Each structure stands twice: as structure tokens, then as C-alpha cells.
Short mmCIF file of C-alpha atoms in Angstrom, two decimals:
data_model
loop_
_atom_site.label_atom_id
_atom_site.label_comp_id
_atom_site.label_asym_id
_atom_site.label_seq_id
_atom_site.Cartn_x
_atom_site.Cartn_y
_atom_site.Cartn_z
CA MET A 261 9.93 3.96 5.42
CA MET A 262 7.01 5.92 6.80
CA LEU A 263 3.46 4.61 6.60
CA TYR A 264 0.65 7.03 7.35
CA THR A 265 -2.63 5.17 7.82
CA SER A 266 -5.71 5.15 10.02
CA VAL A 267 -5.59 1.34 10.16
CA PRO A 268 -4.45 -0.01 13.56
CA LEU A 269 -0.83 -1.18 13.73
CA GLU A 270 -1.91 -4.71 14.70
CA VAL A 271 -3.84 -5.05 11.43
CA VAL A 272 -1.03 -3.62 9.30
CA LEU A 273 1.60 -5.93 10.79
CA ASN A 274 -0.66 -9.01 10.95
CA GLY A 275 1.20 -12.01 9.51
CA LEU A 276 4.56 -10.25 9.27
CA ASN A 277 6.44 -13.04 11.05
CA GLU A 278 4.65 -15.93 9.30
CA GLN A 279 6.50 -17.79 6.56
CA PRO A 280 4.59 -18.20 3.29
CA GLY A 281 4.46 -21.51 1.53
CA PRO A 282 4.97 -24.27 0.72
CA PHE A 283 4.85 -23.46 -2.97
CA VAL A 284 5.08 -25.74 -5.99
CA ASP A 285 6.46 -24.77 -9.42
CA ILE A 286 4.36 -26.21 -12.26
CA ALA A 287 4.09 -25.68 -16.02
CA ILE A 288 0.75 -25.59 -17.80
CA GLY A 289 0.58 -24.86 -21.51
CA GLY A 290 4.17 -23.60 -21.61
CA ILE A 291 3.60 -21.21 -18.72
CA ARG A 292 5.67 -21.87 -15.60
CA MET A 293 4.01 -20.62 -12.42
CA GLN A 294 4.31 -20.83 -8.67
CA VAL A 295 1.26 -22.42 -7.04
CA GLU A 296 0.16 -22.76 -3.43
CA PRO A 297 -1.41 -26.25 -3.08
CA LEU A 298 -4.90 -26.21 -1.58
CA SER A 299 -5.71 -29.90 -1.99
CA PRO A 300 -4.32 -32.71 -4.18
CA GLY A 301 -4.39 -31.49 -7.78
CA ILE A 302 -5.81 -28.04 -6.94
CA GLY A 303 -3.84 -24.90 -6.19
CA ARG A 304 -3.91 -21.11 -6.11
CA ILE A 305 -1.61 -19.19 -8.46
CA VAL A 306 0.94 -17.13 -6.53
CA ARG A 307 2.91 -15.70 -9.46
CA LEU A 308 3.97 -16.40 -13.02
CA LEU A 309 7.64 -17.35 -13.36
CA GLU A 310 8.26 -17.88 -17.09
CA CYS A 311 5.74 -17.01 -19.75
CA PRO A 312 5.12 -14.86 -22.81
CA LEU A 313 4.21 -11.27 -22.01
CA ASP A 314 0.63 -11.62 -23.21
CA ALA A 315 0.01 -14.33 -20.56
CA TYR A 316 0.00 -11.57 -17.92
CA LEU A 317 -3.16 -10.19 -19.55
CA HIS A 318 -4.98 -13.55 -19.55
CA PRO A 319 -7.57 -13.55 -16.72
CA GLY A 320 -7.08 -17.29 -16.12
CA TYR A 321 -3.48 -16.72 -15.00
CA THR A 322 -4.17 -13.94 -12.51
CA PRO A 323 -2.54 -14.45 -9.08
CA GLY A 324 -5.17 -15.80 -6.70
CA THR A 325 -6.92 -17.85 -9.37
CA VAL A 326 -7.63 -21.44 -8.33
CA ILE A 327 -6.53 -23.96 -10.95
CA ALA A 328 -6.44 -27.73 -11.36
CA TYR A 329 -3.14 -29.38 -12.12
CA GLY A 330 -1.90 -32.96 -12.20
CA ALA A 331 1.33 -34.75 -11.38
CA GLN A 332 2.19 -34.92 -15.09
CA ASP A 333 2.27 -31.08 -15.31
CA SER A 334 5.19 -30.65 -12.90
#
């Protein structure tokens, strides 16, 4: 793959060798999603795993959105 950019190589490859995670799979309102925990009960949505197609259009389920979840949602 060729990448033509004016951005320095160090910036483009920054974080390439870092492992993402840990992630938690939770279900809220029938939507199963992968969340990156930020603090107890609060996390950032990484991606939707199982949901109806119209859930992808809901702004509250956008990847990067910070949500509150509890232990009973898992």
C-alpha cells in the first residue's frame, strides 16, 4: 500500500505498536456494543456489535460517545 501525505512519518505511524483495549461488551436497550471503560460505570463506545440498522443513525450510539452503564447491563 502506498500512502502519499505531507504529514511526517512519525505522526502517521504514532501508536502503531500499541495494543488497544481493554474493551468490555455491554448491552443497553437491546443494542450490544463494545465499550472502552474510562472509570467505573462510564465508558466510550468503540463500535456497535449487534443492533438494528437504524441504531447506526442514532447520534447517541456514535463511536466515541461517552455513556454511563452499570453492572446489570453486562
